[in-house]
Tab-separated table of C-alpha atoms in Angstrom:
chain	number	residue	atom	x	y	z
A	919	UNK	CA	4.451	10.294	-7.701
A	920	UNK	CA	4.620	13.864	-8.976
A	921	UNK	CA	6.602	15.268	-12.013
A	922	UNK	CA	10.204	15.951	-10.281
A	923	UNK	CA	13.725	14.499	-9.993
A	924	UNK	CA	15.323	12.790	-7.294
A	925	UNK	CA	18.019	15.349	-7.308
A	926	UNK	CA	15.434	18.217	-6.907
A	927	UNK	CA	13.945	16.445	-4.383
A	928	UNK	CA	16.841	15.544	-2.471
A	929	UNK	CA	18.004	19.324	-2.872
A	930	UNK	CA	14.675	20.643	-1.465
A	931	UNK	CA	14.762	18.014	1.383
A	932	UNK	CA	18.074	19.202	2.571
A	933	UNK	CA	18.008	22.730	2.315
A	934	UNK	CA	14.916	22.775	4.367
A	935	UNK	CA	16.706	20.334	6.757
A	936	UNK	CA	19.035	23.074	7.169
A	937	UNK	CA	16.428	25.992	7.523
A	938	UNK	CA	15.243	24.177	10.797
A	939	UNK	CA	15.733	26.386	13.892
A	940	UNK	CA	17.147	24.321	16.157
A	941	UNK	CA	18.850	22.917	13.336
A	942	UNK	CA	18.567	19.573	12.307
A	943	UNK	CA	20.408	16.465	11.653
A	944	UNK	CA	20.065	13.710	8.841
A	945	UNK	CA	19.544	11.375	11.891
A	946	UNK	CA	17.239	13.714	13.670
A	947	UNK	CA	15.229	13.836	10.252
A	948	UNK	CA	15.187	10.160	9.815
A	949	UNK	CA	14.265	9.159	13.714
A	950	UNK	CA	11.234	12.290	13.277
A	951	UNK	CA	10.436	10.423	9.863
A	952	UNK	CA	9.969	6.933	11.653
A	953	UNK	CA	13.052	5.166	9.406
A	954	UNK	CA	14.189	3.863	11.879
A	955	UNK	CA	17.615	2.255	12.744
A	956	UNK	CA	20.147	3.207	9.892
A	957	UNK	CA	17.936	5.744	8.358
A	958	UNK	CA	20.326	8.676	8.223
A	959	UNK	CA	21.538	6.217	5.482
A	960	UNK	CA	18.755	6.953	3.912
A	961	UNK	CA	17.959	10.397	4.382
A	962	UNK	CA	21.542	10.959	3.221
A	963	UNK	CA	20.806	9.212	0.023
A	964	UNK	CA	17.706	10.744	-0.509
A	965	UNK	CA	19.702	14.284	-0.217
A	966	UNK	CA	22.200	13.554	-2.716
A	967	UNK	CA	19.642	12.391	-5.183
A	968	UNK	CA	20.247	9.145	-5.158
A	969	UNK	CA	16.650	7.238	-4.143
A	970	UNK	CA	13.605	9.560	-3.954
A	971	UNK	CA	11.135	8.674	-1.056
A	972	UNK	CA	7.901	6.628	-1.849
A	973	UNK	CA	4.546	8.510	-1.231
A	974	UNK	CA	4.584	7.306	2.606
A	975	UNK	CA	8.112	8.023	3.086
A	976	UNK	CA	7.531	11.377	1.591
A	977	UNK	CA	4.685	11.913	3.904
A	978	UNK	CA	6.180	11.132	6.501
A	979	UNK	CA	9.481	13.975	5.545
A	980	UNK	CA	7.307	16.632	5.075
A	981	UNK	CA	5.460	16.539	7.979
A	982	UNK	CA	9.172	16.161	9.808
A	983	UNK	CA	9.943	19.165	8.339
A	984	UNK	CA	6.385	21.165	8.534
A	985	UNK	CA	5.168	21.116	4.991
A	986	UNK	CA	2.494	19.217	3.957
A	987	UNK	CA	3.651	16.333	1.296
A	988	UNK	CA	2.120	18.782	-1.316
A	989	UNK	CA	4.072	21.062	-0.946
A	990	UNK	CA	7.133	19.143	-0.448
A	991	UNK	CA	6.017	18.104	-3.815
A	992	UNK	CA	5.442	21.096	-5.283
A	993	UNK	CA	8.454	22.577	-4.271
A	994	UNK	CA	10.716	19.578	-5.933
A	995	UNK	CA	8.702	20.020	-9.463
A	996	UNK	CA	9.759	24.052	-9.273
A	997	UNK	CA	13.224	22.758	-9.150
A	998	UNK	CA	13.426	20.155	-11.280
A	999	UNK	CA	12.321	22.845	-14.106
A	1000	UNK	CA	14.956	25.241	-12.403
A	1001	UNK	CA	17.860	22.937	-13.106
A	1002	UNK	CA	16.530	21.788	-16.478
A	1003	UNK	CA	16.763	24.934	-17.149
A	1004	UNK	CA	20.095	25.265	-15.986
A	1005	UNK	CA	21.255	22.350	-17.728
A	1006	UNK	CA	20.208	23.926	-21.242
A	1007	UNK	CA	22.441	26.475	-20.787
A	1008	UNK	CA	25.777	25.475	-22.436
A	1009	UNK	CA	28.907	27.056	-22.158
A	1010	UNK	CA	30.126	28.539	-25.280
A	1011	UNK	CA	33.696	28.095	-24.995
A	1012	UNK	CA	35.063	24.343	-26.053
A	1013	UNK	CA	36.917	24.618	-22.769
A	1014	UNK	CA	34.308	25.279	-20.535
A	1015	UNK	CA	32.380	22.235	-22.390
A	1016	UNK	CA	34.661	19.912	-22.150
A	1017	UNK	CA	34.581	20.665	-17.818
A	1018	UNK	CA	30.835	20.371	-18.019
A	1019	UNK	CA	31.234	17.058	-20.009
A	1020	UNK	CA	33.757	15.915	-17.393
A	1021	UNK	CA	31.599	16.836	-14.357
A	1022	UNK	CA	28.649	15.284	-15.970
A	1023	UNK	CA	30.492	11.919	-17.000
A	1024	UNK	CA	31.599	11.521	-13.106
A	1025	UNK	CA	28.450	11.971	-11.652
A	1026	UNK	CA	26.876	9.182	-14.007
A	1027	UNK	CA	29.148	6.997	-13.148
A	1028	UNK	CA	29.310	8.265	-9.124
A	1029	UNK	CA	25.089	7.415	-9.559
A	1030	UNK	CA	25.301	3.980	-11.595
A	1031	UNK	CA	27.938	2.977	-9.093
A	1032	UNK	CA	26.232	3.991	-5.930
A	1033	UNK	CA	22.606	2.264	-7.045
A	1034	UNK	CA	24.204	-0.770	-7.414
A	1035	UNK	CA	25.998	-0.522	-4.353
A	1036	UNK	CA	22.510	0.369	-2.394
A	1037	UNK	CA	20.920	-2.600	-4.467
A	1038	UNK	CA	23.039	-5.433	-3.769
A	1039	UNK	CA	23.281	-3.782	0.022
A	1040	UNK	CA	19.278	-4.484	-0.093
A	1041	UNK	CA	19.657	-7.685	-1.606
A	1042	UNK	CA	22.083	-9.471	0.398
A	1043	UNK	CA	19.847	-8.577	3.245
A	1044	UNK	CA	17.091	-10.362	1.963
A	1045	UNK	CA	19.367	-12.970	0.654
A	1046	UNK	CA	20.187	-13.881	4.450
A	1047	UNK	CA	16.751	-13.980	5.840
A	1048	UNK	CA	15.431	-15.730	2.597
A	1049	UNK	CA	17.627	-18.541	3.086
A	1050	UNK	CA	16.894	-18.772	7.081
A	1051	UNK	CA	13.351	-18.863	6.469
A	1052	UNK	CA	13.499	-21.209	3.228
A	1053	UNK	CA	16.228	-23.847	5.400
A	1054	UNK	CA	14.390	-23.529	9.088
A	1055	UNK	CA	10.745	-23.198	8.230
A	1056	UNK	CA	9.661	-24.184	4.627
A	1057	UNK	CA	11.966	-27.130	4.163
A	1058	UNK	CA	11.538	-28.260	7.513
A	1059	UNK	CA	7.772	-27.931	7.059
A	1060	UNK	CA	8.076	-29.731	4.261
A	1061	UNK	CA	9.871	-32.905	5.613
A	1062	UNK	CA	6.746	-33.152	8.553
A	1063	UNK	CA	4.641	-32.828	6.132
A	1064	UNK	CA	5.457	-35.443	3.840
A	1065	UNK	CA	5.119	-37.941	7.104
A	1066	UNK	CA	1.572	-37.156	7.578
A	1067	UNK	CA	-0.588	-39.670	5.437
A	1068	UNK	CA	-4.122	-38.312	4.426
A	1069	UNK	CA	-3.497	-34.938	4.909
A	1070	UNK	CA	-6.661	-33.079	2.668
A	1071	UNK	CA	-6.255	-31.186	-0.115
A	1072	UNK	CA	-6.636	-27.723	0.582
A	1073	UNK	CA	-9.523	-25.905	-1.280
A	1074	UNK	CA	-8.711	-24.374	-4.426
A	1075	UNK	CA	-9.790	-20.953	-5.735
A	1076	UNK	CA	-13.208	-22.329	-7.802
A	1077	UNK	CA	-13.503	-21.198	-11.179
A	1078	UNK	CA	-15.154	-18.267	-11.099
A	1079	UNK	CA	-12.869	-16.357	-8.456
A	1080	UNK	CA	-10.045	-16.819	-10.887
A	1081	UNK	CA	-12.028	-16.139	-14.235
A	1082	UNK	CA	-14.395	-13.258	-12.657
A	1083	UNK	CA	-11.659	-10.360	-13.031
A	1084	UNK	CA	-8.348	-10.136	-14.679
A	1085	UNK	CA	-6.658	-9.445	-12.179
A	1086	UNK	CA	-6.645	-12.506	-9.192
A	1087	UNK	CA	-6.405	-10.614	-5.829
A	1088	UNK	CA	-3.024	-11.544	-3.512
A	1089	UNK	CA	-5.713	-13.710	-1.240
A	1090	UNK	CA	-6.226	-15.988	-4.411
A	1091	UNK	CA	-3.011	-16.105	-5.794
A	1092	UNK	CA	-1.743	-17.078	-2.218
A	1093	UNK	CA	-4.487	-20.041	-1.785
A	1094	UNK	CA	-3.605	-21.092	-5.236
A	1095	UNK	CA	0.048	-21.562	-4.388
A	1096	UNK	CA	-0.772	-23.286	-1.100
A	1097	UNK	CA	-2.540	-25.911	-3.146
A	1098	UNK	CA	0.103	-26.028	-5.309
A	1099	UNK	CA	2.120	-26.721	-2.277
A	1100	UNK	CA	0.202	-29.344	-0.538
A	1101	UNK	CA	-0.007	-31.431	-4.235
A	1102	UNK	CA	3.887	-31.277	-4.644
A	1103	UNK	CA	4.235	-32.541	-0.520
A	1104	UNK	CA	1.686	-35.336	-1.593
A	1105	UNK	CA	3.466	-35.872	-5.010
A	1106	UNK	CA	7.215	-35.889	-3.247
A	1107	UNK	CA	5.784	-38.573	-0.238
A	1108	UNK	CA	4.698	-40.831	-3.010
A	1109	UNK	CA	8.081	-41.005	-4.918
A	1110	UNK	CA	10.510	-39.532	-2.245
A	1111	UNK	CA	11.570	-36.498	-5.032
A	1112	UNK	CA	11.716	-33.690	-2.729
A	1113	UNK	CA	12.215	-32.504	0.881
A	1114	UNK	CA	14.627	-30.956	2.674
A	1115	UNK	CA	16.650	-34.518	2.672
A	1116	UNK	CA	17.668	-34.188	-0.858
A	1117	UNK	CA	19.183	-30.773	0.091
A	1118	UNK	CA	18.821	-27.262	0.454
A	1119	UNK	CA	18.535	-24.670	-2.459
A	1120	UNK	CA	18.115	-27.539	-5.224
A	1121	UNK	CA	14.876	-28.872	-2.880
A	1122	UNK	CA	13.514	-26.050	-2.649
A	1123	UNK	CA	14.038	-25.123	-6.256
A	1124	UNK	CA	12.632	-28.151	-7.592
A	1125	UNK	CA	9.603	-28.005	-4.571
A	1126	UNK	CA	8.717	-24.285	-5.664
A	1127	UNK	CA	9.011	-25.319	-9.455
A	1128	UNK	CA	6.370	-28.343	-8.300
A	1129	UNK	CA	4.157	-25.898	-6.903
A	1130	UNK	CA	3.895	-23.096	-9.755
A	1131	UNK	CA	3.436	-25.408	-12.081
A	1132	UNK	CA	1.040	-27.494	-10.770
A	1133	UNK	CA	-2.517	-27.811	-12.139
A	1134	UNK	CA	-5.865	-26.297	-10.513
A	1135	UNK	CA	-8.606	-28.608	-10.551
A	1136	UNK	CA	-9.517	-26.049	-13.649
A	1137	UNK	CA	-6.486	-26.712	-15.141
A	1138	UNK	CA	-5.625	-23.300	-15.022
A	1139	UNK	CA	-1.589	-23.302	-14.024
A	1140	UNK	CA	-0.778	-22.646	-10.127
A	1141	UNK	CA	1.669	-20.045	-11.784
A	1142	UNK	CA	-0.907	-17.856	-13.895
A	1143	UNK	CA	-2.885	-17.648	-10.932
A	1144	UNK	CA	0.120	-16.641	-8.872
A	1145	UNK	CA	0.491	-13.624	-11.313
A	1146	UNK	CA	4.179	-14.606	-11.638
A	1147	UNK	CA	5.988	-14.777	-14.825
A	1148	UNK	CA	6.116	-18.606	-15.186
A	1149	UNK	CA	9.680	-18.721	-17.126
A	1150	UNK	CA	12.736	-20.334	-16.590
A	1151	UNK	CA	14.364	-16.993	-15.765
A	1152	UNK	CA	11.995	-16.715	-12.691
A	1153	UNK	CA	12.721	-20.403	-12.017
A	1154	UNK	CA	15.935	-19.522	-11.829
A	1155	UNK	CA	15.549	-17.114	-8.931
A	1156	UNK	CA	13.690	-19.498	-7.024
A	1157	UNK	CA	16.473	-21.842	-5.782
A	1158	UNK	CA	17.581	-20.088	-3.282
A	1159	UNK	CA	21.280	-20.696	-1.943
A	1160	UNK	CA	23.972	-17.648	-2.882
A	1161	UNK	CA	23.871	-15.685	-5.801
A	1162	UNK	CA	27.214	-17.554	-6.863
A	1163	UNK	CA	25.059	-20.903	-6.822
A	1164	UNK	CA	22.324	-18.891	-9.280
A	1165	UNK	CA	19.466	-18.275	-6.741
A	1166	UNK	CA	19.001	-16.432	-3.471
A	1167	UNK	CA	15.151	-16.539	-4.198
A	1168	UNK	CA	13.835	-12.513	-5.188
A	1169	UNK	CA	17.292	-11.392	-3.820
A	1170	UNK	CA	19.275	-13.142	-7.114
A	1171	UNK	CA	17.463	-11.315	-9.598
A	1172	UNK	CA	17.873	-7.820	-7.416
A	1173	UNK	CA	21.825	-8.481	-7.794
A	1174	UNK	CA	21.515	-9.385	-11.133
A	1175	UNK	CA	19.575	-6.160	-11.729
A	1176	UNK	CA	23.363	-4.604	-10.852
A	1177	UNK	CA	24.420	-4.705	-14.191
A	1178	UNK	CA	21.285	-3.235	-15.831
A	1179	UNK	CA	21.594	-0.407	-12.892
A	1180	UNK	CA	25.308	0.255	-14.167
A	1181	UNK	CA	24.414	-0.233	-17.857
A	1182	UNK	CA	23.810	3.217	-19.147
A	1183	UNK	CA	27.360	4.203	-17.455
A	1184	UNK	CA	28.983	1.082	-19.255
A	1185	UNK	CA	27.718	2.533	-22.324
A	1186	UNK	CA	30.171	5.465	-21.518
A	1187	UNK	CA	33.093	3.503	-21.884
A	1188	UNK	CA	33.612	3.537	-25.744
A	1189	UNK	CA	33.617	7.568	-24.961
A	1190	UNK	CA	36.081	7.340	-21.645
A	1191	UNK	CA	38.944	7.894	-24.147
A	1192	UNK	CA	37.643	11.134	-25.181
A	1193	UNK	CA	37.050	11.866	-21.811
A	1194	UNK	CA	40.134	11.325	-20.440
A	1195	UNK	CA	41.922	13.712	-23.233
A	1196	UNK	CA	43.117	16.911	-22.391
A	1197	UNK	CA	41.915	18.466	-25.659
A	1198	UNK	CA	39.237	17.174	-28.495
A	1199	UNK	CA	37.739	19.061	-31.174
A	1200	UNK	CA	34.127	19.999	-31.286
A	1201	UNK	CA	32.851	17.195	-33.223
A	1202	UNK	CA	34.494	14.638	-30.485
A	1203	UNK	CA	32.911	16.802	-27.692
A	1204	UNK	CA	29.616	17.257	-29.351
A	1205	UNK	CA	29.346	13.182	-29.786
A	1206	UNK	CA	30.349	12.427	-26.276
A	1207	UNK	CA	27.768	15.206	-24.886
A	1208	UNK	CA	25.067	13.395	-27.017
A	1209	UNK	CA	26.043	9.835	-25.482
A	1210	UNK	CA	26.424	11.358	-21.864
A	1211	UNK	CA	22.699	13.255	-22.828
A	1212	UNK	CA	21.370	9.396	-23.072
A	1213	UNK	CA	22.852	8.303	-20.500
A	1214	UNK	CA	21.702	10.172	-18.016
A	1215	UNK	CA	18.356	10.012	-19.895
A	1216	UNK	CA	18.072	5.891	-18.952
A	1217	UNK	CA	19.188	6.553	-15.321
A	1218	UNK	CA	16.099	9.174	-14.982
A	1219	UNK	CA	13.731	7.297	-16.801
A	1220	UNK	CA	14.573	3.704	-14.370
A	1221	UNK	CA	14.499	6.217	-11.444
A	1222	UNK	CA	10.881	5.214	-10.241
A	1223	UNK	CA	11.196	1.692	-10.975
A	1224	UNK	CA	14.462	2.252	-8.620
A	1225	UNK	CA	12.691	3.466	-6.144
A	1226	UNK	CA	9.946	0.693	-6.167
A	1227	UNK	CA	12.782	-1.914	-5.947
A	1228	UNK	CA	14.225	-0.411	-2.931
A	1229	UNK	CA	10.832	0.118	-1.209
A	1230	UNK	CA	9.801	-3.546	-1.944
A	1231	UNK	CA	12.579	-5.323	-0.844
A	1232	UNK	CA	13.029	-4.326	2.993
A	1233	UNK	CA	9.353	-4.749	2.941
A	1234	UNK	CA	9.572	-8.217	2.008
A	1235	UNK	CA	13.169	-8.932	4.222
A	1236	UNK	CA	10.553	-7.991	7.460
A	1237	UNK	CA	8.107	-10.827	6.058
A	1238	UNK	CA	10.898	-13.317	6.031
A	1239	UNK	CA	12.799	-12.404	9.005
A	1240	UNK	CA	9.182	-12.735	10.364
A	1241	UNK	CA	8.702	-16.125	9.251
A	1242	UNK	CA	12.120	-17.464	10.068
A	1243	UNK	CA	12.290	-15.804	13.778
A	1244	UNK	CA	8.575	-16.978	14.949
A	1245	UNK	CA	7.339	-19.099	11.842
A	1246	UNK	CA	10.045	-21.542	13.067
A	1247	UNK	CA	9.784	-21.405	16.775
A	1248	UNK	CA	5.998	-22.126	16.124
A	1249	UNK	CA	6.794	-24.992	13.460
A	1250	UNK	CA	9.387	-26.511	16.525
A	1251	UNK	CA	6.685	-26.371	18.720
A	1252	UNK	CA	4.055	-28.197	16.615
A	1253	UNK	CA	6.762	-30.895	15.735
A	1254	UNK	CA	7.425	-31.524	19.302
A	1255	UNK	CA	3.798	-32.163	20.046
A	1256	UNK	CA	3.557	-34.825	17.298
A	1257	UNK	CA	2.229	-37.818	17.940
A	1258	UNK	CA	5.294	-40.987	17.135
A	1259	UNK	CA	5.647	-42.400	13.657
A	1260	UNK	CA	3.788	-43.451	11.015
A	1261	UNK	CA	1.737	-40.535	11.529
A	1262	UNK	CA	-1.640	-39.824	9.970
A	1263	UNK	CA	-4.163	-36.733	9.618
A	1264	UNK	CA	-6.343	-38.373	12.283
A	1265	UNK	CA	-3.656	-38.705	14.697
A	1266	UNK	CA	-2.660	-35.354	14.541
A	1267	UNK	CA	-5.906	-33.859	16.278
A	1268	UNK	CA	-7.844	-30.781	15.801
A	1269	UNK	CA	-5.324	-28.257	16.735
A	1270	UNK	CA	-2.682	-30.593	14.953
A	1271	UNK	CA	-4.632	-30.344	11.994
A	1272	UNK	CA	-5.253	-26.325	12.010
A	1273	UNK	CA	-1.498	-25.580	12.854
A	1274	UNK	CA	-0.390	-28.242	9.618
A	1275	UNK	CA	-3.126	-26.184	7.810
A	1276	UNK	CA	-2.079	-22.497	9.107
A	1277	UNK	CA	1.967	-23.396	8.137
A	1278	UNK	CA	0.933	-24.601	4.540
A	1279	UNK	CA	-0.705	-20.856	4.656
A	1280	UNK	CA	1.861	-19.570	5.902
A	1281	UNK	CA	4.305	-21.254	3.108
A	1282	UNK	CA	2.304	-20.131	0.226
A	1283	UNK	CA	3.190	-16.516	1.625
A	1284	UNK	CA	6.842	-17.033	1.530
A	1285	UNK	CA	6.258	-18.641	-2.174
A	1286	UNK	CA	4.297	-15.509	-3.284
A	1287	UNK	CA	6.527	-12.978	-1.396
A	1288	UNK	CA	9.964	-14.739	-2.786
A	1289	UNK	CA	8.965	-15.251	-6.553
A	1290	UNK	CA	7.378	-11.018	-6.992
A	1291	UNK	CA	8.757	-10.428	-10.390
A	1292	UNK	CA	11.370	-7.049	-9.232
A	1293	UNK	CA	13.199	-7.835	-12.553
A	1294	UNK	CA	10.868	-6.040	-14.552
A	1295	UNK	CA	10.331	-2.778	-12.082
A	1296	UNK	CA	13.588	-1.043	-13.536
A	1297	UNK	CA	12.210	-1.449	-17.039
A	1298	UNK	CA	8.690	-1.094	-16.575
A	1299	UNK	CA	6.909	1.877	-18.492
A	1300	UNK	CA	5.283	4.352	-15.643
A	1301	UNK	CA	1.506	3.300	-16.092
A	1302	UNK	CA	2.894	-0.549	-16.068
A	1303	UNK	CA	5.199	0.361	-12.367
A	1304	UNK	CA	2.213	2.225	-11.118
A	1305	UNK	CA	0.240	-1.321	-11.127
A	1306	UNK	CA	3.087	-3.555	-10.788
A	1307	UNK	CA	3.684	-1.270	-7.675
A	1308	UNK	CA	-0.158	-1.988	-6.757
A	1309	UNK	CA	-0.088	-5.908	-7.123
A	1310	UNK	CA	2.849	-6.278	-5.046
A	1311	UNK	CA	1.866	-3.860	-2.244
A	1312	UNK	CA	-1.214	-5.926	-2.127
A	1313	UNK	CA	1.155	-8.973	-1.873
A	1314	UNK	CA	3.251	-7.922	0.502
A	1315	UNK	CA	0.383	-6.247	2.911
A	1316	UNK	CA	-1.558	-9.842	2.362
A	1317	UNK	CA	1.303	-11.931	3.279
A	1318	UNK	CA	2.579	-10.264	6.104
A	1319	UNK	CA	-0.916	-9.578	7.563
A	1320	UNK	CA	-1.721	-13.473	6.897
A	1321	UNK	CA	2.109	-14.690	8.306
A	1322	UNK	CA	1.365	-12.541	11.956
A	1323	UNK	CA	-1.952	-13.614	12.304
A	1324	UNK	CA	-0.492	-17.797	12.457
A	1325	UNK	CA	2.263	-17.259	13.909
């Protein structure tokens, strides 16, 4: 991404919105854009500085409003000097600083507010679809599964794939996780631990916590090949269920993120008495300006990890809508072709076989796609985001490519 704000950004995107002849709309600028539905939500957010568009989004603007992204680009880093600029220019009179002060303190808070708003919007969305496709497909794949006696073990990622380069490619990680996967169905139909008969999010929490932690035949751990943070904190987030019950898969860390989002505005509140006066003296103005100055320093500096968050997670809502619109009509389908209990691999046939085999794929995409680490993209340093942002656009292309070519 190039050196500018969001608010310069959104400030350039809307006065040439404006400047259109025939004039334009935030809805005719989203629909031009390819948003799609509810995207003059977006554009409208993007305007008042609130998310700044991702390269293809910003592509895709510029070309809506006949500039080339590069200059869009250009145009943003002219005025995010401009109001730097600006900004350096204090008033002289105490007065006139304790107004700026006021207006500044307001729009912090207006910003903190409003990105936590946006992220729990984003995360409740994927809440509802991540539950759906955990309950109706990987659950439910789970229980057939654990009927079929014999099934093979998948093959696992040999030993040099995962030690040739540091970093395991989203094709690996996935296979890994599918083993891991097919060892905790075979582990949970010899002692009856797991399944979606001992219920909901605390199966599939204690399923998904099988499956990371498993063992490669290397003895390499499913979840360092997964690339996830292998922690209880990420275990946490893997249990699915409402945020109030601690999990909602990927989704309960983005609402936890809330509070860090809001944090530098929280800060504010040992200062909200000084703001609130009517009169302070210079040394009470000149503190709060400094804390204000920080403030608004942490909300810039989380900006493109912002961004990243709310780019990844509608991306990864599609995957599991995906999965739990068409992943479960196909799993229904393959269920009702069964052959009658006790059922073994044999039994099952050759397209029996390669469906069980395609859905255990097909799982270890919804494991990889629900446990991506978005916890650290707010905090994340920009050469860290950059590749974070990498590895789980690789993810998420892998997954959903993989997910529509089964089902």
């Amino acid at each position: 991404m190039g050196d500018f704000s969001a608010e310069a950004m959104g400030l350039v995107v809307r006065e040439h919105r404006q400047a259109q002849n025939p004039s334009m709309t935030q809805e005719d600028l989203a629909e031009r854009a390819d948003y799609g539905k509810g995207g003059a939500v977006s554009i409208s957010r993007i305007e008042r500085g609130l998310v700044s568009p991702r390269e293809h989004r910003l592509a895709a603007i510029a070309l809506a409003l006949h500039l080339t992204p590069a200059q869009l680009k250009q145009e943003a880093e002219d005025r995010t000097r401009v109001l730097a600029r600006q900004r350096g220019q204090r008033p002289v009179k105490l007065r006139d600083q304790v107004a700026e002060t006021k207006r500044r303190h307001a729009e912090i808070n207006e910003k903190a507010a409003q990105r936590s708003k946006i992220t729990q919007e984003h995360g409740e969305a994927f809440n509802r679809v991540h539950d759906l496709a955990r309950d109706e497909f990987f659950l439910r794949f789970v229980e057939l599964a654990e009927d079929i006696s014999g099934a093979p073990e998948p093959e696992r990622p040999s030993e040099g794939e995962i030690e040739s380069t540091d970093e395991i490619p989203a094709a690996i990680r996935i296979e890994a996780m599918s083993v891991g996967i097919a060892n905790a169905i075979r582990g949970a139909a010899a002692v009856g631990a797991a399944g979606a008969a001992a219920g909901g999010a605390a199966a599939y929490g204690a399923f998904t916590a099988a499956a990371l932690f498993g063992t490669a035949s290397t003895g390499t751990a499913i979840s360092t090949l997964s690339g996830v943070a292998a922690t209880n904190a990420t275990l946490a987030l893997l249990g699915g269920g409402t945020l109030a019950a601690g999990g909602a898969g990927m989704a309960g860390g983005t609402l936890l993120l809330t509070g860090m989002v809001a944090a530098p505005a929280a800060a504010l509140a040992a200062a909200g008495f000084y703001v609130l006066r009517q009169r302070r003296n210079k040394k009470e103005e000149e503190r709060l300006r400094t804390e204000i100055a920080a403030a608004e320093a942490a909300l810039d500096q989380s900006q493109q990890g912002f961004d990243a968050l709310i780019d990844v997670l509608p991306r990864a809502e599609a995957i599991m809508e995906y999965v739990s619109v068409h992943g479960t009509h196909a799993l229904e389908k393959w269920r009702a072709g069964l052959p009658p209990e006790p059922r073994n691999w044999e039994s099952l046939g050759q397209l029996g076989q390669e469906r069980y085999k395609g859905f255990l794929t097909v799982a270890g995409c919804l494991l990889a796609v629900s446990s991506i680490n978005v916890s650290a993209l707010l905090t994340a340093r920009p050469d860290a985001l950059r590749e974070m942002d990498r590895a789980i656009g690789e993810t998420l292309r892998y997954a959903d490519t993989t997910v529509r070519s089964i089902v």
